[in-house]
Amino acid sequence: MKNFLIRHFVADYENTKDIKVRESYGKLAGVVGIISNLILCGFKIGTGLVFNSIAIVADGINNLSDASGSLVTLIGFRLSGKKADAEHPYGHGRIEYLTGLMISVMILVIGVQLLRSSIEKTMDPEPMVFSWITVAVLVTAIIVKFWQTRFNMSVGKTIDSAALKATGTDSRNDVLATTAVLLAIGMEKLCGYPLDGPVGILVAFFILYSGWVLINETVSPLLGKAPDPETVHALKERIEAHEGVIATHDLILHDYGPGRVFGSVHVEVDASVDIQESHDMVDNIEREVYKYMGVLLTIHMDPMDLSDPLTLKVRQQLEEICTRMEEIREIHDVRVVSGITHHNVIFDVMIFRSCKESEAALRERITQELQTYDPKYRTVITIDRSYE
């Protein structure tokens, strides 16, 4: 079914890096979610009212919130696909994250309302009227929700959409919640005690938990989360594969929505190589990275003197210090200005985000370590914090 829908409603469906194709995937997922959830909502609320089950009505209301969420997703994908304009030069891609945040808040509101009504039902229980029609409706709902889970998870993975992956997670929680309602009906039939209210409370907690998880997942990219380590590794590997690149550092990636990643990086090159040649190389790297990874990259060149024996020796000594001090991630941009009485050693130190030591104390420790090799060293250290 999934492949049939994609082939018939998503043009050029294999080109998932294209923003328009992603938009088509998102619209399809939104429409499928709206239709299927509205059908489930109608059946569940109708069945719950007829057979006096607050848990089934609550589950139906949850499906209504899911349909509303799918509508918001549909609108969000449409708006996020808008081209960049004068006021938003980086595009509108983050609307997809805002969409997820809106869905999360809606889920929390529904969860609170459901929790209140379920507590009231627990305080004043009423027996449910058992019916095989009820059982059939709930079993059908479980099957549909399980299919929704697989559909949204698969599409979310295909186009790398956090919003659709979150929707898939929400559908999975619905499968568990509806199964709990079904079990409550069966247990009440066997033991005769109304479990409708307590099960409604469990469903409410499922909804609240789902909303809280979704909020965390959607707020993180809006605040500016660290890039995926696999992306960082692949990007550095592609850059450093070029013969003229000595090393890379200070990589920064800005995510303005799926398919809209901007970045900058420092690339160390041999200072003895003609600057036009090095410039041509980094131009080629920028185009290659955009073509194969979709990252609009700006490269800053750092010329390194590879002919000075003292500079090479100091670099080696600093690398040894780096391996001994667990706070240091890497040392780069090493320059040495030699003199008669002392040598000025100028370099940058990138520390891990978890480092709690003050920059002044860290500079002092590094200087002391370096001066064990030669007391004539004087340091000028810039502390960087990793954005990777």
mmCIF file of C-alpha atoms in Angstrom:
data_model
loop_
_atom_site.group_PDB
_atom_site.id
_atom_site.type_symbol
_atom_site.label_atom_id
_atom_site.label_comp_id
_atom_site.label_asym_id
_atom_site.label_seq_id
_atom_site.Cartn_x
_atom_site.Cartn_y
_atom_site.Cartn_z
ATOM 1 C CA MET A 1 0.000 0.000 0.000
ATOM 2 C CA LYS A 2 2.754 2.456 0.951
ATOM 3 C CA ASN A 3 4.682 1.931 -2.277
ATOM 4 C CA PHE A 4 1.461 2.191 -4.312
ATOM 5 C CA LEU A 5 0.596 5.558 -2.743
ATOM 6 C CA ILE A 6 4.108 6.933 -3.169
ATOM 7 C CA ARG A 7 4.415 5.875 -6.820
ATOM 8 C CA HIS A 8 1.028 7.401 -7.716
ATOM 9 C CA PHE A 9 1.104 10.619 -5.676
ATOM 10 C CA VAL A 10 4.796 11.610 -5.409
ATOM 11 C CA ALA A 11 6.452 12.700 -8.650
ATOM 12 C CA ASP A 12 10.160 11.813 -8.950
ATOM 13 C CA TYR A 13 9.801 9.983 -5.623
ATOM 14 C CA GLU A 14 13.374 8.632 -5.642
ATOM 15 C CA ASN A 15 14.898 12.140 -5.546
ATOM 16 C CA THR A 16 14.331 12.583 -1.805
ATOM 17 C CA LYS A 17 16.932 15.358 -1.437
ATOM 18 C CA ASP A 18 14.810 17.689 -3.578
ATOM 19 C CA ILE A 19 12.731 20.093 -1.457
ATOM 20 C CA LYS A 20 9.665 19.779 -3.707
ATOM 21 C CA VAL A 21 9.799 15.986 -3.515
ATOM 22 C CA ARG A 22 10.035 16.166 0.300
ATOM 23 C CA GLU A 23 7.022 18.477 0.271
ATOM 24 C CA SER A 24 5.055 15.948 -1.804
ATOM 25 C CA TYR A 25 5.948 13.156 0.632
ATOM 26 C CA GLY A 26 4.842 15.320 3.559
ATOM 27 C CA LYS A 27 1.551 16.257 1.896
ATOM 28 C CA LEU A 28 0.821 12.603 1.133
ATOM 29 C CA ALA A 29 1.512 11.584 4.730
ATOM 30 C CA GLY A 30 -0.684 14.432 5.967
ATOM 31 C CA VAL A 31 -3.654 13.509 3.761
ATOM 32 C CA VAL A 32 -3.366 9.811 4.639
ATOM 33 C CA GLY A 33 -3.259 10.709 8.334
ATOM 34 C CA ILE A 34 -6.271 13.021 8.139
ATOM 35 C CA ILE A 35 -8.494 10.529 6.313
ATOM 36 C CA SER A 36 -7.577 7.432 8.329
ATOM 37 C CA ASN A 37 -7.723 9.200 11.708
ATOM 38 C CA LEU A 38 -11.096 10.829 11.007
ATOM 39 C CA ILE A 39 -12.549 7.440 10.080
ATOM 40 C CA LEU A 40 -11.183 5.901 13.282
ATOM 41 C CA CYS A 41 -12.399 8.877 15.325
ATOM 42 C CA GLY A 42 -15.964 8.534 14.040
ATOM 43 C CA PHE A 43 -16.162 4.806 14.640
ATOM 44 C CA LYS A 44 -14.631 4.985 18.129
ATOM 45 C CA ILE A 45 -16.651 7.916 19.456
ATOM 46 C CA GLY A 46 -19.865 6.448 18.058
ATOM 47 C CA THR A 47 -19.121 3.040 19.557
ATOM 48 C CA GLY A 48 -18.062 4.546 22.896
ATOM 49 C CA LEU A 49 -21.248 6.602 23.226
ATOM 50 C CA VAL A 50 -23.505 3.698 22.294
ATOM 51 C CA PHE A 51 -21.835 1.284 24.711
ATOM 52 C CA ASN A 52 -21.081 3.835 27.472
ATOM 53 C CA SER A 53 -17.279 3.640 27.361
ATOM 54 C CA ILE A 54 -15.266 6.734 28.292
ATOM 55 C CA ALA A 55 -12.044 4.894 27.377
ATOM 56 C CA ILE A 56 -13.214 4.268 23.812
ATOM 57 C CA VAL A 57 -14.512 7.845 23.494
ATOM 58 C CA ALA A 58 -11.161 9.071 24.840
ATOM 59 C CA ASP A 59 -9.308 6.947 22.320
ATOM 60 C CA GLY A 60 -11.516 8.417 19.586
ATOM 61 C CA ILE A 61 -10.742 11.951 20.756
ATOM 62 C CA ASN A 62 -7.067 11.035 20.582
ATOM 63 C CA ASN A 63 -7.607 10.045 16.939
ATOM 64 C CA LEU A 64 -9.267 13.425 16.348
ATOM 65 C CA SER A 65 -6.177 15.125 17.731
ATOM 66 C CA ASP A 66 -4.085 12.918 15.436
ATOM 67 C CA ALA A 67 -6.188 14.080 12.465
ATOM 68 C CA SER A 68 -5.669 17.697 13.530
ATOM 69 C CA GLY A 69 -1.965 16.994 13.803
ATOM 70 C CA SER A 70 -1.934 15.555 10.290
ATOM 71 C CA LEU A 71 -3.657 18.720 9.046
ATOM 72 C CA VAL A 72 -1.017 20.868 10.730
ATOM 73 C CA THR A 73 1.674 18.636 9.195
ATOM 74 C CA LEU A 74 0.114 19.074 5.760
ATOM 75 C CA ILE A 75 0.066 22.864 6.123
ATOM 76 C CA GLY A 76 3.552 22.854 7.629
ATOM 77 C CA PHE A 77 5.103 20.959 4.730
ATOM 78 C CA ARG A 78 3.398 23.301 2.271
ATOM 79 C CA LEU A 79 4.701 26.418 4.029
ATOM 80 C CA SER A 80 8.180 25.003 4.647
ATOM 81 C CA GLY A 81 8.515 24.380 0.902
ATOM 82 C CA LYS A 82 8.238 28.099 0.130
ATOM 83 C CA LYS A 83 11.280 29.637 -1.528
ATOM 84 C CA ALA A 84 13.585 32.018 0.301
ATOM 85 C CA ASP A 85 12.572 35.682 0.203
ATOM 86 C CA ALA A 86 13.992 39.038 1.277
ATOM 87 C CA GLU A 87 12.841 38.613 4.881
ATOM 88 C CA HIS A 88 13.828 34.941 5.130
ATOM 89 C CA PRO A 89 16.991 34.461 3.030
ATOM 90 C CA TYR A 90 17.573 31.001 4.531
ATOM 91 C CA GLY A 91 14.155 29.735 3.473
ATOM 92 C CA HIS A 92 11.162 28.577 5.501
ATOM 93 C CA GLY A 93 12.313 25.046 6.354
ATOM 94 C CA ARG A 94 12.072 25.497 10.123
ATOM 95 C CA ILE A 95 8.300 25.757 9.802
ATOM 96 C CA GLU A 96 8.400 21.951 9.760
ATOM 97 C CA TYR A 97 9.887 22.028 13.269
ATOM 98 C CA LEU A 98 7.294 24.589 14.411
ATOM 99 C CA THR A 99 4.622 22.283 13.017
ATOM 100 C CA GLY A 100 5.896 19.469 15.205
ATOM 101 C CA LEU A 101 5.894 21.773 18.228
ATOM 102 C CA MET A 102 2.255 22.755 17.603
ATOM 103 C CA ILE A 103 1.260 19.088 17.338
ATOM 104 C CA SER A 104 3.060 18.363 20.603
ATOM 105 C CA VAL A 105 1.187 21.111 22.463
ATOM 106 C CA MET A 106 -2.139 19.891 21.036
ATOM 107 C CA ILE A 107 -1.380 16.375 22.254
ATOM 108 C CA LEU A 108 -0.587 17.638 25.764
ATOM 109 C CA VAL A 109 -3.862 19.594 25.938
ATOM 110 C CA ILE A 110 -5.856 16.545 24.830
ATOM 111 C CA GLY A 111 -3.993 14.407 27.366
ATOM 112 C CA VAL A 112 -4.828 16.743 30.253
ATOM 113 C CA GLN A 113 -8.512 16.857 29.312
ATOM 114 C CA LEU A 114 -8.654 13.092 28.987
ATOM 115 C CA LEU A 115 -6.914 12.564 32.326
ATOM 116 C CA ARG A 116 -9.488 14.737 34.080
ATOM 117 C CA SER A 117 -12.494 12.950 32.557
ATOM 118 C CA SER A 118 -10.969 9.520 33.240
ATOM 119 C CA ILE A 119 -10.380 10.371 36.902
ATOM 120 C CA GLU A 120 -14.031 11.416 37.187
ATOM 121 C CA LYS A 121 -15.047 8.115 35.580
ATOM 122 C CA THR A 122 -12.874 6.207 38.067
ATOM 123 C CA MET A 123 -14.462 8.044 41.009
ATOM 124 C CA ASP A 124 -17.970 7.336 39.697
ATOM 125 C CA PRO A 125 -17.685 4.104 37.658
ATOM 126 C CA GLU A 126 -20.402 2.841 35.353
ATOM 127 C CA PRO A 127 -20.452 -0.616 33.774
ATOM 128 C CA MET A 128 -19.774 -0.911 30.041
ATOM 129 C CA VAL A 129 -22.079 -2.796 27.728
ATOM 130 C CA PHE A 130 -20.002 -5.563 26.176
ATOM 131 C CA SER A 131 -20.366 -5.944 22.433
ATOM 132 C CA TRP A 132 -18.448 -7.813 19.793
ATOM 133 C CA ILE A 133 -18.978 -4.729 17.619
ATOM 134 C CA THR A 134 -16.856 -2.789 20.098
ATOM 135 C CA VAL A 135 -14.170 -5.451 19.972
ATOM 136 C CA ALA A 136 -14.238 -5.435 16.161
ATOM 137 C CA VAL A 137 -13.907 -1.624 16.031
ATOM 138 C CA LEU A 138 -10.930 -1.647 18.403
ATOM 139 C CA VAL A 139 -9.162 -4.518 16.624
ATOM 140 C CA THR A 140 -9.636 -2.679 13.321
ATOM 141 C CA ALA A 141 -8.243 0.482 14.925
ATOM 142 C CA ILE A 142 -5.164 -1.391 16.138
ATOM 143 C CA ILE A 143 -4.519 -2.736 12.641
ATOM 144 C CA VAL A 144 -4.950 0.715 11.046
ATOM 145 C CA LYS A 145 -2.731 2.391 13.645
ATOM 146 C CA PHE A 146 -0.051 -0.249 13.223
ATOM 147 C CA TRP A 147 -0.099 0.451 9.474
ATOM 148 C CA GLN A 148 0.101 4.204 10.179
ATOM 149 C CA THR A 149 3.124 3.593 12.382
ATOM 150 C CA ARG A 150 4.990 1.741 9.672
ATOM 151 C CA PHE A 151 3.917 4.222 6.975
ATOM 152 C CA ASN A 152 4.971 7.360 8.868
ATOM 153 C CA MET A 153 8.194 5.836 10.175
ATOM 154 C CA SER A 154 9.138 4.652 6.693
ATOM 155 C CA VAL A 155 8.344 7.970 4.993
ATOM 156 C CA GLY A 156 10.039 9.879 7.821
ATOM 157 C CA LYS A 157 13.178 7.808 7.372
ATOM 158 C CA THR A 158 13.050 8.139 3.577
ATOM 159 C CA ILE A 159 12.983 11.953 3.634
ATOM 160 C CA ASP A 160 14.727 12.354 7.016
ATOM 161 C CA SER A 161 11.768 14.135 8.618
ATOM 162 C CA ALA A 162 11.729 14.399 12.398
ATOM 163 C CA ALA A 163 8.081 15.485 12.247
ATOM 164 C CA LEU A 164 6.938 12.321 10.457
ATOM 165 C CA LYS A 165 9.113 10.092 12.635
ATOM 166 C CA ALA A 166 7.460 11.675 15.658
ATOM 167 C CA THR A 167 4.046 11.089 14.102
ATOM 168 C CA GLY A 168 5.004 7.447 13.642
ATOM 169 C CA THR A 169 5.985 7.227 17.297
ATOM 170 C CA ASP A 170 2.640 8.742 18.269
ATOM 171 C CA SER A 171 0.821 6.133 16.158
ATOM 172 C CA ARG A 172 2.796 3.382 17.889
ATOM 173 C CA ASN A 173 1.697 4.741 21.263
ATOM 174 C CA ASP A 174 -1.888 4.699 20.002
ATOM 175 C CA VAL A 175 -1.518 1.000 19.192
ATOM 176 C CA LEU A 176 -0.499 0.343 22.789
ATOM 177 C CA ALA A 177 -3.265 2.569 24.185
ATOM 178 C CA THR A 178 -6.027 0.968 22.107
ATOM 179 C CA THR A 179 -4.746 -2.477 23.039
ATOM 180 C CA ALA A 180 -5.031 -1.459 26.702
ATOM 181 C CA VAL A 181 -8.663 -0.405 26.174
ATOM 182 C CA LEU A 182 -9.408 -3.732 24.506
ATOM 183 C CA LEU A 183 -7.865 -5.606 27.424
ATOM 184 C CA ALA A 184 -9.948 -3.549 29.887
ATOM 185 C CA ILE A 185 -13.145 -4.558 28.116
ATOM 186 C CA GLY A 186 -12.129 -8.203 28.227
ATOM 187 C CA MET A 187 -11.120 -8.085 31.900
ATOM 188 C CA GLU A 188 -14.367 -6.348 32.881
ATOM 189 C CA LYS A 189 -16.291 -9.051 31.039
ATOM 190 C CA LEU A 190 -14.409 -11.718 33.000
ATOM 191 C CA CYS A 191 -14.251 -10.193 36.505
ATOM 192 C CA GLY A 192 -17.223 -7.827 36.420
ATOM 193 C CA TYR A 193 -15.365 -4.784 37.807
ATOM 194 C CA PRO A 194 -15.449 -1.561 35.689
ATOM 195 C CA LEU A 195 -11.894 -0.818 34.539
ATOM 196 C CA ASP A 196 -12.933 1.819 32.014
ATOM 197 C CA GLY A 197 -11.786 4.802 34.088
ATOM 198 C CA PRO A 198 -8.369 3.427 35.109
ATOM 199 C CA VAL A 199 -7.650 2.403 31.523
ATOM 200 C CA GLY A 200 -8.673 5.900 30.385
ATOM 201 C CA ILE A 201 -6.083 7.264 32.821
ATOM 202 C CA LEU A 202 -3.435 4.993 31.299
ATOM 203 C CA VAL A 203 -4.380 6.190 27.816
ATOM 204 C CA ALA A 204 -4.116 9.794 29.028
ATOM 205 C CA PHE A 205 -0.624 9.179 30.368
ATOM 206 C CA PHE A 206 0.359 7.623 27.036
ATOM 207 C CA ILE A 207 -0.832 10.784 25.288
ATOM 208 C CA LEU A 208 0.944 13.085 27.754
ATOM 209 C CA TYR A 209 4.173 11.121 27.482
ATOM 210 C CA SER A 210 3.980 11.189 23.687
ATOM 211 C CA GLY A 211 3.431 14.960 23.692
ATOM 212 C CA TRP A 212 6.365 15.548 26.054
ATOM 213 C CA VAL A 213 8.717 13.446 23.923
ATOM 214 C CA LEU A 214 7.608 15.248 20.764
ATOM 215 C CA ILE A 215 8.187 18.651 22.375
ATOM 216 C CA ASN A 216 11.760 17.689 23.256
ATOM 217 C CA GLU A 217 12.397 16.400 19.744
ATOM 218 C CA THR A 218 11.020 19.481 17.969
ATOM 219 C CA VAL A 219 12.417 22.172 20.271
ATOM 220 C CA SER A 220 15.969 20.816 20.008
ATOM 221 C CA PRO A 221 16.574 21.746 16.324
ATOM 222 C CA LEU A 222 14.899 25.129 16.879
ATOM 223 C CA LEU A 223 17.372 25.904 19.677
ATOM 224 C CA GLY A 224 20.281 24.677 17.546
ATOM 225 C CA LYS A 225 21.259 21.103 18.348
ATOM 226 C CA ALA A 226 24.659 19.619 17.551
ATOM 227 C CA PRO A 227 24.918 18.122 14.057
ATOM 228 C CA ASP A 228 24.688 14.397 13.516
ATOM 229 C CA PRO A 229 28.148 12.821 14.171
ATOM 230 C CA GLU A 230 27.811 10.708 11.021
ATOM 231 C CA THR A 231 27.251 13.849 8.936
ATOM 232 C CA VAL A 232 30.266 15.552 10.520
ATOM 233 C CA HIS A 233 32.457 12.502 9.873
ATOM 234 C CA ALA A 234 31.292 12.140 6.266
ATOM 235 C CA LEU A 235 31.810 15.849 5.596
ATOM 236 C CA LYS A 236 35.327 15.923 7.045
ATOM 237 C CA GLU A 237 36.223 12.711 5.259
ATOM 238 C CA ARG A 238 35.119 14.154 1.909
ATOM 239 C CA ILE A 239 37.100 17.372 2.443
ATOM 240 C CA GLU A 240 40.260 15.686 3.713
ATOM 241 C CA ALA A 241 40.228 13.270 0.772
ATOM 242 C CA HIS A 242 41.586 16.108 -1.396
ATOM 243 C CA GLU A 243 45.350 15.952 -1.783
ATOM 244 C CA GLY A 244 46.026 19.597 -0.905
ATOM 245 C CA VAL A 245 44.158 19.479 2.414
ATOM 246 C CA ILE A 246 46.336 18.953 5.493
ATOM 247 C CA ALA A 247 43.545 18.973 8.089
ATOM 248 C CA THR A 248 40.180 20.525 8.947
ATOM 249 C CA HIS A 249 38.858 22.187 12.076
ATOM 250 C CA ASP A 250 36.256 24.655 13.407
ATOM 251 C CA LEU A 251 33.403 23.039 11.498
ATOM 252 C CA ILE A 252 30.073 24.777 12.145
ATOM 253 C CA LEU A 253 26.754 23.622 10.668
ATOM 254 C CA HIS A 254 23.503 25.600 10.803
ATOM 255 C CA ASP A 255 20.264 23.712 10.189
ATOM 256 C CA TYR A 256 17.506 25.898 8.728
ATOM 257 C CA GLY A 257 15.229 22.950 8.066
ATOM 258 C CA PRO A 258 15.594 19.703 6.123
ATOM 259 C CA GLY A 259 17.572 20.269 2.936
ATOM 260 C CA ARG A 260 18.737 23.711 4.093
ATOM 261 C CA VAL A 261 22.061 23.271 5.870
ATOM 262 C CA PHE A 262 24.677 26.027 5.816
ATOM 263 C CA GLY A 263 28.178 25.581 7.171
ATOM 264 C CA SER A 264 31.718 26.868 7.503
ATOM 265 C CA VAL A 265 35.013 25.117 8.105
ATOM 266 C CA HIS A 266 38.709 25.949 8.350
ATOM 267 C CA VAL A 267 40.983 23.995 6.018
ATOM 268 C CA GLU A 268 44.739 23.861 6.562
ATOM 269 C CA VAL A 269 46.780 24.100 3.350
ATOM 270 C CA ASP A 270 50.495 24.216 2.548
ATOM 271 C CA ALA A 271 51.665 27.853 2.647
ATOM 272 C CA SER A 272 54.236 27.161 -0.082
ATOM 273 C CA VAL A 273 51.549 26.232 -2.623
ATOM 274 C CA ASP A 274 50.358 29.033 -4.920
ATOM 275 C CA ILE A 275 47.286 30.685 -3.380
ATOM 276 C CA GLN A 276 45.388 30.513 -6.679
ATOM 277 C CA GLU A 277 45.849 26.747 -6.745
ATOM 278 C CA SER A 278 44.655 26.357 -3.147
ATOM 279 C CA HIS A 279 41.719 28.682 -3.784
ATOM 280 C CA ASP A 280 40.683 26.666 -6.827
ATOM 281 C CA MET A 281 40.829 23.500 -4.720
ATOM 282 C CA VAL A 282 38.544 24.842 -1.981
ATOM 283 C CA ASP A 283 36.095 26.123 -4.611
ATOM 284 C CA ASN A 284 35.887 22.594 -5.992
ATOM 285 C CA ILE A 285 35.377 21.208 -2.478
ATOM 286 C CA GLU A 286 32.508 23.627 -1.809
ATOM 287 C CA ARG A 287 30.742 22.622 -5.025
ATOM 288 C CA GLU A 288 31.329 18.916 -4.368
ATOM 289 C CA VAL A 289 29.975 19.098 -0.809
ATOM 290 C CA TYR A 290 26.830 20.867 -1.990
ATOM 291 C CA LYS A 291 26.294 18.419 -4.847
ATOM 292 C CA TYR A 292 26.667 15.237 -2.813
ATOM 293 C CA MET A 293 25.685 16.313 0.715
ATOM 294 C CA GLY A 294 23.393 19.310 0.191
ATOM 295 C CA VAL A 295 25.467 21.523 2.516
ATOM 296 C CA LEU A 296 26.184 25.099 1.388
ATOM 297 C CA LEU A 297 29.716 25.337 2.757
ATOM 298 C CA THR A 298 32.077 28.297 3.124
ATOM 299 C CA ILE A 299 35.750 27.363 3.527
ATOM 300 C CA HIS A 300 38.384 29.468 5.256
ATOM 301 C CA MET A 301 41.973 28.612 4.300
ATOM 302 C CA ASP A 302 44.685 28.433 6.974
ATOM 303 C CA PRO A 303 48.168 28.434 5.348
ATOM 304 C CA MET A 304 50.583 26.219 7.288
ATOM 305 C CA ASP A 305 54.373 26.457 7.112
ATOM 306 C CA LEU A 306 55.548 22.883 6.570
ATOM 307 C CA SER A 307 59.175 23.794 5.883
ATOM 308 C CA ASP A 308 60.134 25.197 9.310
ATOM 309 C CA PRO A 309 61.656 22.464 11.534
ATOM 310 C CA LEU A 310 60.764 24.305 14.756
ATOM 311 C CA THR A 311 57.094 24.626 13.770
ATOM 312 C CA LEU A 312 56.926 20.939 12.886
ATOM 313 C CA LYS A 313 58.543 20.008 16.205
ATOM 314 C CA VAL A 314 56.142 22.185 18.193
ATOM 315 C CA ARG A 315 53.151 20.692 16.353
ATOM 316 C CA GLN A 316 54.320 17.213 17.328
ATOM 317 C CA GLN A 317 54.777 18.257 20.961
ATOM 318 C CA LEU A 318 51.312 19.826 21.065
ATOM 319 C CA GLU A 319 49.772 16.657 19.644
ATOM 320 C CA GLU A 320 51.412 14.695 22.462
ATOM 321 C CA ILE A 321 49.939 17.128 25.000
ATOM 322 C CA CYS A 322 46.540 16.733 23.348
ATOM 323 C CA THR A 323 46.606 12.968 23.902
ATOM 324 C CA ARG A 324 47.501 13.434 27.588
ATOM 325 C CA MET A 325 44.866 16.050 28.459
ATOM 326 C CA GLU A 326 41.361 14.604 28.223
ATOM 327 C CA GLU A 327 39.730 18.057 28.112
ATOM 328 C CA ILE A 328 41.317 18.808 24.716
ATOM 329 C CA ARG A 329 39.639 17.638 21.536
ATOM 330 C CA GLU A 330 42.257 18.963 19.100
ATOM 331 C CA ILE A 331 44.944 21.627 18.613
ATOM 332 C CA HIS A 332 45.216 23.545 15.346
ATOM 333 C CA ASP A 333 46.402 26.760 13.650
ATOM 334 C CA VAL A 334 49.905 26.334 15.069
ATOM 335 C CA ARG A 335 52.372 29.141 14.297
ATOM 336 C CA VAL A 336 55.782 29.777 15.793
ATOM 337 C CA VAL A 337 57.596 33.123 15.873
ATOM 338 C CA SER A 338 61.146 32.223 16.896
ATOM 339 C CA GLY A 339 63.528 34.542 18.742
ATOM 340 C CA ILE A 340 66.818 34.530 20.606
ATOM 341 C CA THR A 341 65.510 34.561 24.188
ATOM 342 C CA HIS A 342 62.113 32.929 23.607
ATOM 343 C CA HIS A 343 59.734 31.513 20.976
ATOM 344 C CA ASN A 344 56.134 32.680 20.699
ATOM 345 C CA VAL A 345 53.895 29.668 20.082
ATOM 346 C CA ILE A 346 50.474 30.714 18.782
ATOM 347 C CA PHE A 347 47.708 28.134 18.445
ATOM 348 C CA ASP A 348 44.035 27.306 18.995
ATOM 349 C CA VAL A 349 42.783 24.651 21.384
ATOM 350 C CA MET A 350 39.379 23.058 20.855
ATOM 351 C CA ILE A 351 37.946 21.624 24.063
ATOM 352 C CA PHE A 352 35.044 19.253 24.600
ATOM 353 C CA ARG A 353 31.684 20.782 25.531
ATOM 354 C CA SER A 354 31.791 18.822 28.799
ATOM 355 C CA CYS A 355 34.934 20.642 29.995
ATOM 356 C CA LYS A 356 34.245 22.546 33.244
ATOM 357 C CA GLU A 357 37.740 23.959 33.825
ATOM 358 C CA SER A 358 38.160 27.706 33.398
ATOM 359 C CA GLU A 359 39.916 28.908 30.262
ATOM 360 C CA ALA A 360 42.601 30.662 32.299
ATOM 361 C CA ALA A 361 43.427 27.495 34.251
ATOM 362 C CA LEU A 362 43.452 25.434 31.068
ATOM 363 C CA ARG A 363 45.831 27.864 29.342
ATOM 364 C CA GLU A 364 48.156 27.733 32.332
ATOM 365 C CA ARG A 365 48.221 23.914 32.350
ATOM 366 C CA ILE A 366 48.878 23.698 28.611
ATOM 367 C CA THR A 367 51.679 26.264 28.879
ATOM 368 C CA GLN A 368 53.306 24.351 31.725
ATOM 369 C CA GLU A 369 53.071 21.104 29.748
ATOM 370 C CA LEU A 370 54.615 22.722 26.669
ATOM 371 C CA GLN A 371 57.440 24.323 28.650
ATOM 372 C CA THR A 372 58.543 20.900 29.860
ATOM 373 C CA TYR A 373 59.847 20.451 26.309
ATOM 374 C CA ASP A 374 61.530 23.874 26.192
ATOM 375 C CA PRO A 375 61.347 26.669 28.832
ATOM 376 C CA LYS A 376 61.825 29.246 26.056
ATOM 377 C CA TYR A 377 58.283 28.654 24.772
ATOM 378 C CA ARG A 378 55.789 31.483 25.351
ATOM 379 C CA THR A 379 52.185 30.733 24.436
ATOM 380 C CA VAL A 380 49.306 32.677 22.894
ATOM 381 C CA ILE A 381 46.329 30.326 23.170
ATOM 382 C CA THR A 382 42.804 30.763 21.816
ATOM 383 C CA ILE A 383 40.228 28.446 23.381
ATOM 384 C CA ASP A 384 37.533 27.136 21.019
ATOM 385 C CA ARG A 385 34.472 25.136 21.985
ATOM 386 C CA SER A 386 33.295 22.426 19.653
ATOM 387 C CA TYR A 387 30.101 22.989 17.650
ATOM 388 C CA GLU A 388 30.220 19.478 16.184
#
